[in-house]
mmCIF file of C-alpha atoms in Angstrom:
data_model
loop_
_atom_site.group_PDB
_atom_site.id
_atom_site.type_symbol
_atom_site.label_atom_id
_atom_site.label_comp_id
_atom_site.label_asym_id
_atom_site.label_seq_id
_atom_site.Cartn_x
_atom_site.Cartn_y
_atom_site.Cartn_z
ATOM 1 C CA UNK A 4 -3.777 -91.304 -37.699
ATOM 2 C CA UNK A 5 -5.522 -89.161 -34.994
ATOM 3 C CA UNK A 6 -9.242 -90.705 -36.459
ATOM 4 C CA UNK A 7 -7.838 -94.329 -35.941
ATOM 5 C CA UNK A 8 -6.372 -93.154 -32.811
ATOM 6 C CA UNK A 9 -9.508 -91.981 -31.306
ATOM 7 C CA UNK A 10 -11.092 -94.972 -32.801
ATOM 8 C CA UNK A 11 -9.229 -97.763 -30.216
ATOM 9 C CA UNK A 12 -9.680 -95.466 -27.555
ATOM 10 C CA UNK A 13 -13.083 -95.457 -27.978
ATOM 11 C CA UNK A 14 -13.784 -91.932 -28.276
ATOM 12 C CA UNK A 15 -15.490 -91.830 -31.741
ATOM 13 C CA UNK A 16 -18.998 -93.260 -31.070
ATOM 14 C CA UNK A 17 -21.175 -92.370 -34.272
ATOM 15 C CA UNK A 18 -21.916 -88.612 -33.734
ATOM 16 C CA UNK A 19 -20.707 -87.990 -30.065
ATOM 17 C CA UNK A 20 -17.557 -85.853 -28.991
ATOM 18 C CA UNK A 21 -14.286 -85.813 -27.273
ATOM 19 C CA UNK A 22 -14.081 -85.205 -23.763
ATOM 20 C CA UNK A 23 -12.208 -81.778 -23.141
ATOM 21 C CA UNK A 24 -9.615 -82.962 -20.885
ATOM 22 C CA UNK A 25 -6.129 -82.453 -21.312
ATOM 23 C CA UNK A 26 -5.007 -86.218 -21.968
ATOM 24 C CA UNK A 27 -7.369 -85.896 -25.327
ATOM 25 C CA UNK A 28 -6.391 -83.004 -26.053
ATOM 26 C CA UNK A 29 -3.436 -82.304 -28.303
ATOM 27 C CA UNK A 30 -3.068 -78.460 -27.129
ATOM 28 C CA UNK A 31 -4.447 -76.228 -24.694
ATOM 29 C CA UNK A 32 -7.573 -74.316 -25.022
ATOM 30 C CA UNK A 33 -7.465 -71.161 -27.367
ATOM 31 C CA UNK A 34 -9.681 -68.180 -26.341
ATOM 32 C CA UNK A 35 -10.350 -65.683 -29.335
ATOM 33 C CA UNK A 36 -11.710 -62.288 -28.281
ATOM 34 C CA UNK A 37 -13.384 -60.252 -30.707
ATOM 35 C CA UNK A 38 -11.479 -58.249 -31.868
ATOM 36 C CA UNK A 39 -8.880 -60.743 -32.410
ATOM 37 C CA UNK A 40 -11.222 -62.643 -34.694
ATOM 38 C CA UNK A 41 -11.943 -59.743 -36.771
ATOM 39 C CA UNK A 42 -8.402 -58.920 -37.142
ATOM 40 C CA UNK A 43 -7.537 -62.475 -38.245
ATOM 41 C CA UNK A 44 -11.151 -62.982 -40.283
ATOM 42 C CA UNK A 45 -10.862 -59.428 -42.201
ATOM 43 C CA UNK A 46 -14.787 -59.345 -41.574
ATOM 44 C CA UNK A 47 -16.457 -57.485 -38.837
ATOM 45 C CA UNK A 48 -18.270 -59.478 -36.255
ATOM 46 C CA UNK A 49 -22.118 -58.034 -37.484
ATOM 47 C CA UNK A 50 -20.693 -60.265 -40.762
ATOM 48 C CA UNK A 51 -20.472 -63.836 -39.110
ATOM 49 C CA UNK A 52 -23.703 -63.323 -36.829
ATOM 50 C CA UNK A 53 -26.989 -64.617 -38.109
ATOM 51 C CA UNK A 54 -29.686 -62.058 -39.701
ATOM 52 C CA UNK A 55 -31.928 -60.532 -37.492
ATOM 53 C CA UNK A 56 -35.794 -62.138 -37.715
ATOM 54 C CA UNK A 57 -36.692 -61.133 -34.805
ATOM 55 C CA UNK A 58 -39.975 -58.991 -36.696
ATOM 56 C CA UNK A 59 -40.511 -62.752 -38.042
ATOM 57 C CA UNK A 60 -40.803 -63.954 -34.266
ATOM 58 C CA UNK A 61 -42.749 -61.170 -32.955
ATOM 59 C CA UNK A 62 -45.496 -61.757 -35.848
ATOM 60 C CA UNK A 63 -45.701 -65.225 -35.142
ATOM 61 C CA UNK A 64 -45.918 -65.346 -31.669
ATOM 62 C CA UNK A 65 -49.091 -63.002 -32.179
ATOM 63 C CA UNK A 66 -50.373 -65.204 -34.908
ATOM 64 C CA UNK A 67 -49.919 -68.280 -31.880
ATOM 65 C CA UNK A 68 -52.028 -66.180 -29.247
ATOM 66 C CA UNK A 69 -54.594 -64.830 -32.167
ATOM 67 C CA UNK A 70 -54.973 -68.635 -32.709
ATOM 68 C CA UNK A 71 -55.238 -69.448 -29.359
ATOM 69 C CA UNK A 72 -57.334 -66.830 -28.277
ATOM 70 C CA UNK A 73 -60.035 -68.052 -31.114
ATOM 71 C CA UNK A 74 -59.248 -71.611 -30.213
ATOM 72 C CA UNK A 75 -59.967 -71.333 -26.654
ATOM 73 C CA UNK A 76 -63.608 -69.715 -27.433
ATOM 74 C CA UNK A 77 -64.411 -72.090 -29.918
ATOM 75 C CA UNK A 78 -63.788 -74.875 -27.297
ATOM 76 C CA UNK A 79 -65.797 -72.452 -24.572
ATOM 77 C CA UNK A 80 -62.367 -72.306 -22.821
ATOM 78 C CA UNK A 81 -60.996 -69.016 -20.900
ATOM 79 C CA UNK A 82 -58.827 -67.616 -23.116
ATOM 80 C CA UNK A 83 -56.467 -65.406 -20.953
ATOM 81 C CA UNK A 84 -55.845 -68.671 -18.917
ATOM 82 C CA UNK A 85 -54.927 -70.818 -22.367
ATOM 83 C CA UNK A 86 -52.217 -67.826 -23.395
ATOM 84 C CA UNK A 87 -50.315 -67.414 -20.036
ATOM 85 C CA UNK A 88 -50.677 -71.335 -19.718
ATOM 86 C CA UNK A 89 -48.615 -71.484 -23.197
ATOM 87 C CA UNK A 90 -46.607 -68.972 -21.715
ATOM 88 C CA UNK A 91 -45.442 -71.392 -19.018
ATOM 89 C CA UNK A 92 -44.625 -73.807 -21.452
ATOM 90 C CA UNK A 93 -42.715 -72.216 -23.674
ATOM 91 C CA UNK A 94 -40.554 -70.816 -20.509
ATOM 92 C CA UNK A 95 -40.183 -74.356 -18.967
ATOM 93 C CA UNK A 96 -38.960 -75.657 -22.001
ATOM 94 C CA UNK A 97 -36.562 -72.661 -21.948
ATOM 95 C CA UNK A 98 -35.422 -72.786 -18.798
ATOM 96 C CA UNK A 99 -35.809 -76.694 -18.442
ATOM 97 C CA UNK A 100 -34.378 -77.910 -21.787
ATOM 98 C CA UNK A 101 -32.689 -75.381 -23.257
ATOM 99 C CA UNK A 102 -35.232 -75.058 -25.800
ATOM 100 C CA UNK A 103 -35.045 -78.257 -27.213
ATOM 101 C CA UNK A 104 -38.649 -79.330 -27.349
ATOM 102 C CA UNK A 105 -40.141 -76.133 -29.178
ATOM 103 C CA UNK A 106 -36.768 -76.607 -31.641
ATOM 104 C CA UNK A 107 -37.979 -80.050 -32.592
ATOM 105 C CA UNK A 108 -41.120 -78.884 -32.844
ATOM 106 C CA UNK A 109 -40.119 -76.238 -35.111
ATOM 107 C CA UNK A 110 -37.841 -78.413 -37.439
ATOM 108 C CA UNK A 111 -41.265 -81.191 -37.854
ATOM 109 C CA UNK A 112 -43.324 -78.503 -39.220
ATOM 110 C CA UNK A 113 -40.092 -77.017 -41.045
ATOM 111 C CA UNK A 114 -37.663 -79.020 -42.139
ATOM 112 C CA UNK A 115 -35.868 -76.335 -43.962
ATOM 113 C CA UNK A 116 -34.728 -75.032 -40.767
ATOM 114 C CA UNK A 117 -32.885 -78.386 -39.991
ATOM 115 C CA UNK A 118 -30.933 -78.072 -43.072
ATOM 116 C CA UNK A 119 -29.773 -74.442 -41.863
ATOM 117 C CA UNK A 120 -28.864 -75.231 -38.280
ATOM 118 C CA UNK A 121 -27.022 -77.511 -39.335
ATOM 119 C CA UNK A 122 -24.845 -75.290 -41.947
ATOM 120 C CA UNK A 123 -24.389 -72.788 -39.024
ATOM 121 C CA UNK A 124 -23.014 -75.198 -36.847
ATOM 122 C CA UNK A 125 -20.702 -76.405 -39.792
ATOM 123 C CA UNK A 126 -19.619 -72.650 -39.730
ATOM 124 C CA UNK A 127 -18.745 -72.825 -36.516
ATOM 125 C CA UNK A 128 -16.753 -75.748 -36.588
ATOM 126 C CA UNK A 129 -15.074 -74.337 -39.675
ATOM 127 C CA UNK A 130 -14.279 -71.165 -38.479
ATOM 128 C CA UNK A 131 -12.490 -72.737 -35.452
ATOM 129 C CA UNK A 132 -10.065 -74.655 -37.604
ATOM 130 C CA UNK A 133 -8.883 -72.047 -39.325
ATOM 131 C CA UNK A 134 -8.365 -69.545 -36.385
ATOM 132 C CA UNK A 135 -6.430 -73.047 -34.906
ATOM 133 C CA UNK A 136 -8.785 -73.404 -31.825
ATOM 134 C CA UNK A 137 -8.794 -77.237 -30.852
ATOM 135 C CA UNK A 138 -11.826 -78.732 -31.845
ATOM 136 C CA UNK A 139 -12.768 -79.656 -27.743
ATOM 137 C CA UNK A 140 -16.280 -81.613 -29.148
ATOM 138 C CA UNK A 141 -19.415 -81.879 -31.550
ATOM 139 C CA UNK A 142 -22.562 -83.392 -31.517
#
């Protein structure tokens, strides 16, 4: 009913989500707090976040400005204008587009790492139905 529903009203376009406004929505928005979630979950919050790598990032982003740094004298470039030029890049992209272009990046040379956003987002969505939050949108 509600998929066929959504369906004539347009809302279900491939992938795309619901907009969050109350004549969509079939209840209001739920707020879970912490320690509300760990009372109804049984786990502890440290249990539902991801596993630290951030050792894995550190060692790659020195392996990225070793590289660089040998790059950039191979090609008889400066290299402590190459690394901070990076630098910029990576923090435009940041601050720019969320990220986006170094994540697509990252998921052409890996494509492992599409399979597991993808599971953590399905975690998310999953643990939201069950604690009866309205599901507001996905993408």
């Amino acid at each position: 009913y509600l998929y066929s529903t959504f369906r004539k009203r347009g809302l279900l376009r491939g992938f795309g989500c619901t907009p969050a406004t109350p004549e969509y929505l079939p209840v209001e928005t739920k707020l879970i707090d912490v320690p509300s979630l760990e009372r109804l979950t049984g786990l502890e919050l440290k249990a539902l976040t991801p596993r630290g790598s951030q050792f894995t990032w550190q060692v790659a982003g020195l392996a990225v400005c070793a590289g660089e740094y040998v790059i950039a004298q191979q090609l008889g470039l400066d290299p402590m204008t190459v690394i901070p030029a990076t630098a910029a890049v990576f923090l435009a992209d940041r601050l720019v587009a969320q990220g986006a272009v170094f994540e697509s990046v990252y998921r052409f040379f890996f494509p492992a790492y599409k399979q597991k956003v993808v599971q953590h987002e399905a975690g998310h969505f999953l643990i939201a139905y069950l604690l009866g939050c309205p599901i507001q949108g996905f993408f």
